[in-house]
Amino acid sequence: MSEGRASTGTTAEQRRRIRRTTILLVLVALGIYVAFIASGVMKAQP
Amino acid sequence: MSATHAAHGHHDDHGPAKGIARWLTTTNHKDIGTMYLVFSLVMFLIGGAMALVIRAELFMPGMQLVDPGFFNTMTTVHALIMVFGAVMPATVGLANWMIPLQIGAPDMALPRMNNFSFWLLVAAFSLLILSLFMPGGGPAAGWTLYPPLVLQTGDALPLAIFAIHLAGASSIMGSINIIVTIMNLRAPGMTLLKMPLFVWTWLITAYLLIAVMPVFAGAVTMLLTDHFFKTTFFTAAGGGDPVLYQHIFWFFGHPEVYIMILPAFGIVSEIIPTFSRKPLFGYDSMVYATASIAFLSFIVWAHHMFTVGMPLAGEMFFMLSTMLIAVPTGVKVFNWTATMWKGSLSFEPPMLFALAFLFLFTIGGFSGLMMAIAPVDFQYHDTYFIVAHFHYVLVPGAVFAIMAGVYFWLPKWTGHMYDMKLAKLHFWLSAIFVNVLFFPQHFLGLAGMPRRIPDYSTQFADWNMVSSIGAFGFGLSQLLFVYIVWNCARGGAKATQHVWDDARTVSLEWTVPSPAPYHTFEEAPVVK
């Protein structure tokens, strides 16, 4: 099985940093998505 | 850069699963890289077939083969498939294969998400292709999906938009994976400024993707609600603004061009030093030039829409900022040329494609500079000159660089050398026909032929015929590429560990055997 290959070769500190960076980047992407729809809502006020 | 030799023990208990399960459930970066590359090749052939429908219809004036609605569908879906299904997944495939090997990591940091992002892409393009068979035909408003035209699409619209959302989610997940891998799994001693250029260009590309794919997703979500929920984001009658869509689209669309071309820069930056037998000239300036191009790509979007009518100050700003991109791009072209200067050059297929990239991408860059001039753009806008420009950037630009990369690393992947004579034949056929195909389109555009039309005035007949002959020649030449790759995967002369002249191969992928073992760098190498 090749499951979790990266995890087996990584330290606890690396895994913590991987988790933290991933969550941060997901939040950035979602934030940009919501912000641009919000900009459309603001612009489309009659 | 030098590295202490890594241990590459054989771990039979960790080998690939058998049969179809291997490909469905794999979390191995090499398997996923291969799947991305095969998927991209299939999409390249499907998108290419659509291009041939377009060029067959345009072979002579008058309506020959397809009705205008279907022609519009072909131009739209050809572009969506080539951009999101062929070029981007090809560079992601190369990233999956090469980034862990080049930074000395055992795999991508998030292997399960890697598998998920690939299969999401397959779902996305299955939906997009199925949308062709919906009542009312496939999407036909151009790849830019401008409202209000796109809102007239039939039942294909929700499928196409869902497909774009899925493809976008896949890209974002892929990018997160690449950033997290590069930032956290580099071998000890590999500082950022010791990373190979391909890794650098992908790191910057991944940030670009995370910044702009959600913007496109937001724009198409608003299209969806305008169509189904009676919102009026882009409908003037309800207080909305169709031009707002264009601004949002191109805020995504221009960086998207660089998302396709920056990894190509990285590939070429690996190949030219190898076949010049010299280190890359100006490594640091290459990194800073890549970052500068990425930054500038966010502040030039409105050069795609000079003709919507914008304040003079706006036109001046976007004109000058666009011209500014020529500076870091010029740095790159200068550095590649300086790398070759007094080098001991040889012309194997990867180098031939990289050199063609250098010349032909520069032609595309120059025509881009011409269009950056706002008053001149008023003449070129929506003509075949634009079609010629972006195809020069994307076909002998991005696609040639991808082919160069495949020819460069294929022996490392398969453990076999490919047929050099056939690969050189593939290069010469491609290089000749791509110019026969696209160069006359400059003339057509300057003479005033509009883009996205199935019929045209007889004054444009001759160059259209030449362009169509080039299209069929180029398309058929690519079957040779499929044959060469297929043959190489099945067997052939054994590739050495270094593949190319070992004096030239200094990054970590050349320290593992050919073919690269299923698992590599389980013990991280130390980079000195």
Coordinates of C-alpha atoms in Angstrom, one line a residue:
Chain A
M1 CA 0.0 0.0 0.0
S2 CA 1.2 3.5 -0.8
E3 CA -1.2 5.2 1.6
G4 CA 0.4 8.1 3.5
R5 CA 3.8 7.7 2.1
A6 CA 4.7 11.3 2.9
S7 CA 3.5 11.1 6.4
T8 CA 5.8 8.1 7.2
G9 CA 8.9 10.1 6.1
T10 CA 7.9 13.3 7.9
T11 CA 8.4 14.5 11.5
A12 CA 5.6 15.6 13.8
E13 CA 6.7 19.2 13.3
Q14 CA 6.5 18.9 9.5
R15 CA 3.1 17.4 9.7
R16 CA 1.9 20.2 11.9
R17 CA 3.3 22.8 9.5
I18 CA 1.7 20.9 6.5
R19 CA -1.7 21.0 8.3
R20 CA -1.4 24.7 9.2
T21 CA -0.3 25.8 5.7
T22 CA -3.1 23.7 4.1
I23 CA -5.8 25.2 6.3
L24 CA -4.4 28.7 5.7
L25 CA -4.4 28.3 1.9
V26 CA -7.9 26.8 1.9
L27 CA -9.2 29.8 3.9
V28 CA -7.5 32.2 1.5
A29 CA -9.1 30.5 -1.5
L30 CA -12.6 30.5 0.1
G31 CA -12.1 34.1 1.2
I32 CA -11.3 35.3 -2.3
Y33 CA -14.3 33.4 -3.7
V34 CA -16.7 35.0 -1.2
A35 CA -15.1 38.4 -1.6
F36 CA -15.6 38.5 -5.3
I37 CA -19.2 37.4 -5.1
A38 CA -19.7 40.1 -2.4
S39 CA -18.2 42.7 -4.8
G40 CA -20.8 41.6 -7.4
V41 CA -23.6 42.0 -4.8
M42 CA -22.3 45.5 -3.9
K43 CA -22.1 46.5 -7.5
A44 CA -25.5 45.1 -8.5
Q45 CA -27.5 47.3 -6.0
P46 CA -30.2 49.0 -8.1
Chain B
M1 CA 24.5 21.8 -6.4
S2 CA 25.7 18.5 -5.1
A3 CA 23.9 15.9 -3.0
T4 CA 25.0 13.0 -0.9
H5 CA 23.8 9.9 -2.6
A6 CA 20.4 8.9 -1.3
A7 CA 19.5 5.4 -0.3
H8 CA 17.0 3.8 -2.7
G9 CA 16.2 0.5 -1.0
H10 CA 13.7 -1.7 -2.7
H11 CA 10.5 -2.0 -0.8
D12 CA 8.5 -4.7 -2.4
D13 CA 5.9 -4.5 0.3
H14 CA 5.2 -0.9 -0.8
G15 CA 5.0 -1.6 -4.5
P16 CA 2.0 -0.5 -6.6
A17 CA -1.3 -2.3 -6.3
K18 CA -2.3 -4.5 -9.2
G19 CA -4.8 -3.8 -12.0
I20 CA -7.3 -0.9 -12.1
A21 CA -7.2 -0.4 -8.3
R22 CA -3.7 0.9 -8.7
W23 CA -4.9 3.8 -10.8
L24 CA -8.1 4.5 -8.9
T25 CA -6.7 4.6 -5.4
T26 CA -3.1 5.5 -5.9
T27 CA -1.5 8.1 -3.8
N28 CA 1.9 7.8 -5.4
H29 CA 3.1 11.1 -7.0
K30 CA 4.6 9.2 -10.0
D31 CA 1.3 7.3 -10.7
I32 CA -0.7 10.5 -10.4
G33 CA 1.7 12.4 -12.5
T34 CA 1.4 9.7 -15.2
M35 CA -2.4 9.9 -15.0
Y36 CA -2.4 13.7 -15.4
L37 CA -0.1 13.4 -18.4
V38 CA -2.2 10.7 -20.1
F39 CA -5.4 12.6 -19.3
S40 CA -3.8 15.8 -20.8
L41 CA -2.8 13.9 -24.0
V42 CA -6.4 12.5 -24.4
M43 CA -7.8 16.1 -24.0
F44 CA -5.1 17.4 -26.3
L45 CA -6.3 15.0 -29.0
I46 CA -10.0 15.7 -28.4
G47 CA -9.5 19.5 -28.3
G48 CA -7.3 19.1 -31.4
A49 CA -10.0 17.3 -33.2
M50 CA -12.3 20.2 -32.5
A51 CA -9.7 22.6 -33.8
L52 CA -9.7 20.5 -37.0
V53 CA -13.5 20.8 -37.3
I54 CA -13.0 24.6 -37.1
R55 CA -10.2 24.7 -39.6
A56 CA -12.0 22.3 -42.0
E57 CA -15.0 24.7 -42.0
L58 CA -12.7 27.7 -42.6
F59 CA -10.8 25.9 -45.4
M60 CA -12.8 27.9 -47.9
P61 CA -15.5 30.6 -47.8
G62 CA -19.1 29.6 -47.4
M63 CA -20.7 27.1 -45.1
Q64 CA -19.4 23.6 -45.8
L65 CA -19.5 21.1 -43.0
V66 CA -21.2 22.4 -39.8
D67 CA -23.9 24.9 -38.9
P68 CA -22.9 28.2 -37.2
G69 CA -24.2 27.2 -33.8
F70 CA -22.1 24.0 -33.8
F71 CA -19.1 26.0 -35.1
N72 CA -19.5 28.4 -32.1
T73 CA -19.7 25.4 -29.7
M74 CA -16.5 24.0 -31.2
T75 CA -14.6 27.3 -30.7
T76 CA -15.8 27.5 -27.1
V77 CA -15.3 23.9 -26.1
H78 CA -11.9 23.6 -28.0
A79 CA -10.6 26.5 -25.9
L80 CA -12.0 25.3 -22.6
I81 CA -10.6 21.8 -23.2
M82 CA -7.2 23.0 -24.3
V83 CA -6.7 25.6 -21.4
F84 CA -8.2 23.6 -18.5
G85 CA -8.0 20.0 -19.8
A86 CA -4.8 19.9 -21.8
V87 CA -2.2 22.5 -21.0
M88 CA -2.9 22.9 -17.2
P89 CA -3.1 19.2 -16.4
A90 CA 0.1 18.5 -18.5
T91 CA 2.0 21.0 -16.3
V92 CA 0.4 19.6 -13.2
G93 CA 1.4 16.1 -14.3
L94 CA 5.0 17.3 -14.8
A95 CA 4.9 18.9 -11.4
N96 CA 3.6 15.7 -9.7
W97 CA 6.4 13.7 -11.3
M98 CA 9.2 16.1 -11.0
I99 CA 8.8 18.3 -7.9
P100 CA 9.2 15.6 -5.3
L101 CA 12.2 14.2 -7.3
Q102 CA 13.8 17.6 -7.7
I103 CA 13.4 18.7 -4.0
G104 CA 14.3 15.3 -2.6
A105 CA 10.8 14.6 -1.0
P106 CA 9.4 11.1 -0.7
D107 CA 6.0 12.2 -2.2
M108 CA 3.6 15.1 -2.3
A109 CA 2.7 16.4 1.1
L110 CA -1.0 15.6 0.7
P111 CA -1.1 12.3 -1.3
R112 CA -4.8 11.5 -0.8
M113 CA -5.9 15.0 -1.9
N114 CA -3.6 14.6 -4.9
N115 CA -5.6 11.5 -6.0
F116 CA -8.9 13.3 -5.3
S117 CA -7.9 16.4 -7.3
F118 CA -7.0 14.2 -10.4
W119 CA -10.3 12.3 -10.4
L120 CA -12.2 15.5 -9.9
L121 CA -10.7 16.7 -13.1
V122 CA -11.9 13.6 -14.9
A123 CA -15.4 14.2 -13.6
A124 CA -15.2 17.9 -14.7
F125 CA -14.3 17.1 -18.3
S126 CA -16.7 14.2 -18.6
L127 CA -19.4 16.7 -17.7
L128 CA -18.1 19.4 -20.1
I129 CA -18.0 16.9 -23.0
L130 CA -21.4 15.5 -22.1
S131 CA -22.8 19.1 -22.3
L132 CA -22.3 18.9 -26.0
F133 CA -25.2 16.5 -26.2
M134 CA -27.7 18.5 -24.2
P135 CA -30.8 20.0 -25.8
G136 CA -29.9 23.3 -27.4
G137 CA -26.3 22.2 -28.0
G138 CA -23.1 22.8 -26.0
P139 CA -21.9 26.1 -24.6
A140 CA -21.3 28.5 -27.6
A141 CA -20.5 31.9 -26.2
G142 CA -16.7 31.6 -26.3
W143 CA -14.4 30.4 -23.5
T144 CA -14.8 33.8 -21.8
L145 CA -18.5 33.0 -21.3
Y146 CA -19.5 36.6 -21.6
P147 CA -23.0 37.6 -20.5
P148 CA -25.6 38.3 -21.8
L149 CA -24.8 35.9 -24.7
V150 CA -23.9 33.0 -22.5
L151 CA -27.2 33.3 -20.6
Q152 CA -28.9 32.2 -23.8
T153 CA -27.2 28.8 -23.6
G154 CA -29.6 25.9 -23.3
D155 CA -29.4 23.0 -20.8
A156 CA -25.7 22.8 -21.3
L157 CA -25.1 25.9 -19.1
P158 CA -25.4 24.3 -15.7
L159 CA -23.3 21.4 -16.8
A160 CA -20.5 23.6 -18.2
I161 CA -20.5 25.8 -15.1
F162 CA -20.4 22.8 -12.7
A163 CA -17.6 21.4 -14.8
I164 CA -15.7 24.7 -14.4
H165 CA -16.3 24.7 -10.7
L166 CA -15.0 21.1 -10.4
A167 CA -11.9 21.8 -12.6
G168 CA -11.3 24.9 -10.5
A169 CA -11.5 23.0 -7.2
S170 CA -9.2 20.4 -8.6
S171 CA -6.7 23.1 -9.6
I172 CA -6.9 24.8 -6.2
M173 CA -6.3 21.5 -4.4
G174 CA -3.4 20.7 -6.7
S175 CA -1.9 24.1 -6.0
I176 CA -2.2 23.8 -2.3
N177 CA -0.5 20.5 -2.5
I178 CA 2.4 21.9 -4.5
I179 CA 2.9 24.9 -2.2
V180 CA 2.7 22.7 1.0
T181 CA 5.1 20.2 -0.5
I182 CA 7.7 22.7 -1.6
M183 CA 7.5 24.7 1.6
N184 CA 7.7 21.8 3.9
L185 CA 9.4 18.7 2.3
R186 CA 12.6 20.1 0.7
A187 CA 15.7 18.0 1.4
P188 CA 17.9 19.3 4.2
G189 CA 20.2 21.9 2.7
M190 CA 18.0 22.8 -0.2
T191 CA 17.3 26.5 0.5
L192 CA 14.8 28.3 -1.7
L193 CA 17.5 29.7 -3.9
K194 CA 18.9 26.3 -4.5
M195 CA 15.7 24.9 -5.9
P196 CA 15.6 24.0 -9.6
L197 CA 13.9 26.7 -11.7
F198 CA 11.0 24.3 -12.6
V199 CA 10.2 24.1 -8.9
W200 CA 10.4 27.8 -8.5
T201 CA 8.1 28.5 -11.4
W202 CA 5.6 26.0 -10.2
L203 CA 5.7 27.5 -6.6
I204 CA 4.8 30.9 -8.1
T205 CA 2.2 29.4 -10.4
A206 CA 0.6 27.7 -7.5
Y207 CA 0.2 31.0 -5.6
L208 CA -1.3 32.5 -8.8
L209 CA -3.8 29.7 -9.1
I210 CA -5.0 30.0 -5.5
A211 CA -5.4 33.8 -6.0
V212 CA -7.4 33.7 -9.3
M213 CA -9.3 30.4 -9.6
P214 CA -11.7 31.4 -6.9
V215 CA -12.3 34.7 -8.8
F216 CA -13.4 32.7 -11.9
A217 CA -15.5 30.4 -9.7
G218 CA -17.2 33.5 -8.2
A219 CA -17.9 34.9 -11.7
V220 CA -19.5 31.7 -13.0
T221 CA -21.4 31.3 -9.7
M222 CA -22.9 34.7 -10.4
L223 CA -23.7 33.7 -14.0
L224 CA -25.5 30.6 -12.6
T225 CA -27.6 32.7 -10.2
D226 CA -28.4 35.2 -12.9
H227 CA -29.6 32.3 -15.1
F228 CA -31.6 30.3 -12.5
F229 CA -32.4 32.5 -9.6
K230 CA -33.2 35.8 -11.3
T231 CA -30.3 37.7 -9.8
T232 CA -29.0 40.6 -12.0
F233 CA -25.3 40.7 -11.3
F234 CA -24.6 41.1 -15.0
T235 CA -28.0 42.2 -16.3
A236 CA -28.3 46.0 -16.9
A237 CA -32.1 45.9 -16.7
G238 CA -31.9 44.8 -13.0
G239 CA -29.1 47.2 -12.0
G240 CA -26.3 44.9 -12.9
D241 CA -23.4 45.4 -15.4
P242 CA -22.2 43.0 -18.1
V243 CA -18.9 44.8 -18.1
L244 CA -18.4 43.9 -14.5
Y245 CA -18.2 40.2 -15.7
Q246 CA -15.5 41.1 -18.1
H247 CA -13.5 42.8 -15.4
I248 CA -13.8 39.8 -13.1
F249 CA -13.2 37.3 -15.8
W250 CA -10.0 39.0 -17.0
F251 CA -8.8 39.5 -13.4
F252 CA -8.7 35.8 -13.5
G253 CA -8.0 35.4 -17.3
H254 CA -4.7 37.2 -17.6
P255 CA -3.0 35.5 -14.7
E256 CA -4.3 32.3 -16.2
V257 CA -2.1 32.9 -19.2
Y258 CA 0.9 33.0 -16.9
I259 CA -0.4 29.9 -15.1
M260 CA 0.1 28.1 -18.4
I261 CA 3.4 29.8 -19.4
L262 CA 5.4 30.0 -16.1
P263 CA 5.9 26.2 -15.7
A264 CA 6.9 26.3 -19.4
F265 CA 9.6 28.8 -18.5
G266 CA 10.7 26.4 -15.8
I267 CA 11.0 23.5 -18.1
V268 CA 13.0 25.5 -20.7
S269 CA 15.2 26.7 -17.9
E270 CA 16.1 23.1 -17.1
I271 CA 16.7 22.0 -20.7
I272 CA 18.8 24.8 -22.1
P273 CA 21.6 24.6 -19.5
T274 CA 21.6 20.8 -19.9
F275 CA 22.2 20.8 -23.6
S276 CA 24.5 23.9 -23.5
R277 CA 26.6 22.1 -20.9
K278 CA 26.7 25.3 -18.8
P279 CA 24.9 26.4 -15.7
L280 CA 21.9 28.6 -16.2
F281 CA 22.9 32.2 -16.7
G282 CA 21.4 34.6 -14.0
Y283 CA 19.6 32.0 -11.8
D284 CA 18.6 34.6 -9.2
S285 CA 17.4 37.1 -11.8
M286 CA 15.3 34.3 -13.4
V287 CA 13.5 33.8 -10.0
Y288 CA 12.9 37.5 -9.5
A289 CA 11.8 37.9 -13.2
T290 CA 9.2 35.0 -12.6
A291 CA 7.9 36.7 -9.5
S292 CA 7.7 40.1 -11.3
I293 CA 5.8 38.6 -14.1
A294 CA 3.4 37.0 -11.6
F295 CA 2.9 40.3 -9.8
L296 CA 2.4 42.3 -13.0
S297 CA -0.2 39.7 -14.3
F298 CA -2.6 41.1 -11.6
I299 CA -2.5 44.7 -12.8
V300 CA -2.9 44.4 -16.6
W301 CA -6.3 42.6 -17.0
A302 CA -8.2 45.5 -18.7
H303 CA -5.9 45.4 -21.8
H304 CA -8.3 42.6 -22.9
M305 CA -11.2 45.0 -22.9
F306 CA -9.8 48.4 -24.2
T307 CA -12.8 48.6 -26.5
V308 CA -15.5 48.6 -23.8
G309 CA -14.9 52.2 -23.2
M310 CA -12.8 53.2 -20.2
P311 CA -11.3 56.5 -19.0
L312 CA -8.1 57.6 -20.8
A313 CA -6.2 57.3 -17.5
G314 CA -7.3 53.7 -17.3
E315 CA -6.2 53.0 -20.8
M316 CA -2.9 54.6 -20.2
F317 CA -2.4 52.6 -17.0
F318 CA -3.2 49.3 -18.5
M319 CA -1.2 50.0 -21.6
L320 CA 2.0 50.9 -19.7
S321 CA 1.7 48.2 -17.1
T322 CA 1.2 45.6 -19.9
M323 CA 4.3 46.9 -21.7
L324 CA 6.2 46.6 -18.4
I325 CA 5.8 42.8 -18.6
A326 CA 8.3 42.9 -21.5
V327 CA 11.0 43.8 -19.0
P328 CA 11.1 40.6 -16.9
T329 CA 10.2 38.5 -19.9
G330 CA 13.2 40.1 -21.8
V331 CA 15.4 39.2 -18.8
K332 CA 14.4 35.6 -19.2
V333 CA 15.0 35.5 -23.0
F334 CA 18.3 37.2 -22.5
N335 CA 19.3 34.7 -19.8
W336 CA 18.4 31.7 -21.9
T337 CA 20.4 33.2 -24.8
A338 CA 23.4 34.0 -22.6
T339 CA 23.3 30.4 -21.2
M340 CA 23.8 29.1 -24.8
W341 CA 26.5 31.7 -25.5
K342 CA 29.8 29.8 -25.9
G343 CA 28.2 26.7 -24.7
S344 CA 28.9 23.3 -26.2
L345 CA 25.4 22.9 -27.7
S346 CA 23.8 19.7 -28.9
F347 CA 20.4 19.4 -30.5
E348 CA 18.5 16.4 -29.0
P349 CA 14.7 16.6 -29.2
P350 CA 14.2 18.4 -25.9
M351 CA 16.7 21.1 -26.9
L352 CA 15.1 21.5 -30.4
F353 CA 11.7 22.0 -28.8
A354 CA 13.2 24.4 -26.2
L355 CA 14.9 26.5 -29.0
A356 CA 11.7 26.6 -31.0
F357 CA 9.9 27.7 -27.9
L358 CA 12.5 30.5 -27.4
F359 CA 12.0 31.9 -31.0
L360 CA 8.3 31.3 -31.4
F361 CA 7.2 32.4 -27.9
T362 CA 9.1 35.6 -28.5
I363 CA 7.1 36.2 -31.7
G364 CA 3.9 35.7 -29.6
G365 CA 5.3 38.1 -27.0
F366 CA 6.1 40.8 -29.6
S367 CA 2.6 40.6 -31.1
G368 CA 1.3 41.0 -27.5
L369 CA 3.3 44.2 -27.1
M370 CA 1.7 45.5 -30.3
M371 CA -1.7 44.9 -28.9
A372 CA -0.8 46.5 -25.6
I373 CA -0.9 49.9 -27.5
A374 CA -4.5 50.9 -26.8
P375 CA -5.2 52.8 -30.0
V376 CA -3.7 50.0 -32.1
D377 CA -5.7 47.4 -30.2
F378 CA -8.9 49.1 -31.3
Q379 CA -7.9 47.9 -34.8
Y380 CA -6.8 44.4 -33.8
H381 CA -9.5 43.7 -31.3
D382 CA -11.6 40.5 -32.0
T383 CA -9.6 39.9 -35.3
Y384 CA -7.6 36.9 -36.3
F385 CA -4.5 38.8 -35.2
I386 CA -5.5 38.1 -31.6
V387 CA -6.0 34.4 -32.5
A388 CA -2.5 34.3 -34.0
H389 CA -1.0 36.0 -31.0
F390 CA -2.4 33.8 -28.3
H391 CA -1.8 30.6 -30.3
Y392 CA 1.8 31.6 -30.7
V393 CA 2.1 32.0 -26.9
L394 CA 0.2 28.8 -26.1
V395 CA 1.1 26.3 -28.9
P396 CA 4.8 26.8 -29.8
G397 CA 5.0 28.4 -26.4
A398 CA 3.4 26.3 -23.7
V399 CA 2.7 23.1 -25.7
F400 CA 6.2 23.0 -27.2
A401 CA 7.7 23.4 -23.7
I402 CA 5.6 20.6 -22.4
M403 CA 6.7 18.4 -25.3
A404 CA 10.3 19.4 -24.5
G405 CA 9.8 18.4 -20.9
V406 CA 8.3 15.1 -21.9
Y407 CA 11.2 14.3 -24.2
F408 CA 13.6 15.5 -21.5
W409 CA 12.3 13.4 -18.6
L410 CA 10.6 10.4 -20.4
P411 CA 13.7 8.2 -20.2
K412 CA 13.8 8.9 -16.4
W413 CA 10.1 7.8 -16.1
T414 CA 10.2 4.7 -18.3
G415 CA 13.8 3.6 -18.1
H416 CA 14.0 3.5 -21.9
M417 CA 15.4 5.9 -24.6
Y418 CA 12.9 6.8 -27.3
D419 CA 13.6 6.8 -31.0
M420 CA 15.6 10.0 -31.5
K421 CA 15.2 10.1 -35.3
L422 CA 11.4 9.9 -35.0
A423 CA 11.4 12.5 -32.2
K424 CA 13.4 14.9 -34.4
L425 CA 11.0 14.2 -37.3
H426 CA 8.2 15.0 -34.9
F427 CA 9.9 18.2 -34.0
W428 CA 10.5 19.4 -37.6
L429 CA 7.0 18.5 -38.7
S430 CA 5.5 20.3 -35.7
A431 CA 7.8 23.4 -36.0
I432 CA 7.0 23.8 -39.7
F433 CA 3.3 23.1 -39.6
V434 CA 2.7 25.3 -36.5
N435 CA 4.0 28.3 -38.4
V436 CA 2.0 27.4 -41.6
L437 CA -1.0 27.2 -39.3
F438 CA -0.7 30.3 -37.2
F439 CA 1.6 32.8 -39.0
P440 CA -0.9 33.6 -41.9
Q441 CA -3.5 34.4 -39.2
H442 CA -1.5 37.6 -38.5
F443 CA -2.1 38.6 -42.1
L444 CA -5.8 37.7 -41.9
G445 CA -6.3 39.7 -38.7
L446 CA -4.4 42.8 -40.0
A447 CA -6.7 42.6 -43.1
G448 CA -9.7 42.7 -40.8
M449 CA -11.0 39.1 -40.6
P450 CA -13.0 38.8 -37.4
R451 CA -12.5 35.8 -35.1
R452 CA -15.2 33.3 -34.1
I453 CA -17.0 33.3 -37.5
P454 CA -17.8 30.2 -39.6
D455 CA -17.9 32.1 -42.9
Y456 CA -15.9 35.0 -44.3
S457 CA -15.4 37.3 -47.3
T458 CA -13.6 35.8 -50.3
Q459 CA -10.6 38.2 -49.8
F460 CA -9.5 36.1 -46.9
A461 CA -9.7 32.8 -48.8
D462 CA -6.1 32.1 -49.6
W463 CA -4.5 32.5 -46.2
N464 CA -7.4 30.6 -44.6
M465 CA -6.6 27.7 -46.9
V466 CA -2.9 27.8 -46.0
S467 CA -3.8 28.0 -42.3
S468 CA -6.1 25.0 -42.6
I469 CA -3.4 22.9 -44.4
G470 CA -1.0 23.8 -41.6
A471 CA -3.7 22.7 -39.0
F472 CA -4.1 19.3 -40.5
G473 CA -0.3 18.9 -40.9
F474 CA 0.2 19.8 -37.3
G475 CA -2.6 17.7 -36.0
L476 CA -1.4 14.6 -37.9
S477 CA 2.2 15.2 -36.8
Q478 CA 1.1 14.8 -33.2
L479 CA 0.1 11.2 -33.8
L480 CA 3.8 10.6 -34.2
F481 CA 4.3 12.0 -30.7
V482 CA 1.7 9.5 -29.4
Y483 CA 3.5 6.6 -31.2
I484 CA 7.0 7.7 -29.9
V485 CA 5.8 7.9 -26.2
W486 CA 3.8 4.7 -26.5
N487 CA 6.8 2.8 -27.9
C488 CA 9.2 4.3 -25.3
A489 CA 6.8 3.2 -22.5
R490 CA 6.8 -0.4 -23.9
G491 CA 10.5 -0.8 -24.3
G492 CA 13.7 0.3 -26.1
A493 CA 17.3 0.9 -25.4
K494 CA 18.0 1.1 -21.7
A495 CA 18.4 4.6 -20.3
T496 CA 21.3 5.3 -18.0
Q497 CA 20.8 6.9 -14.5
H498 CA 21.9 10.3 -15.8
V499 CA 20.1 9.8 -19.2
W500 CA 21.8 12.8 -20.7
D501 CA 25.5 13.6 -20.5
D502 CA 26.2 13.3 -16.7
A503 CA 28.3 16.5 -16.5
R504 CA 25.1 18.4 -17.3
T505 CA 22.6 16.9 -15.0
V506 CA 23.0 18.4 -11.6
S507 CA 19.6 18.3 -10.0
L508 CA 18.3 15.5 -7.7
E509 CA 16.1 13.7 -10.2
W510 CA 19.3 12.4 -11.9
T511 CA 20.6 10.8 -8.7
V512 CA 17.9 8.1 -8.8
P513 CA 18.0 5.2 -11.2
S514 CA 16.1 5.0 -14.5
P515 CA 13.3 4.2 -14.4
A516 CA 12.7 6.1 -11.1
P517 CA 11.8 3.6 -8.4
Y518 CA 8.2 3.6 -7.2
H519 CA 9.3 5.1 -4.0
T520 CA 12.2 7.5 -3.9
F521 CA 14.0 9.6 -1.2
E522 CA 12.5 7.7 1.7
E523 CA 15.7 8.9 3.4
A524 CA 16.1 12.5 2.5
P525 CA 19.3 13.3 0.6
V526 CA 21.5 16.1 2.0
V527 CA 22.0 19.0 -0.4
K528 CA 25.3 20.8 -0.1

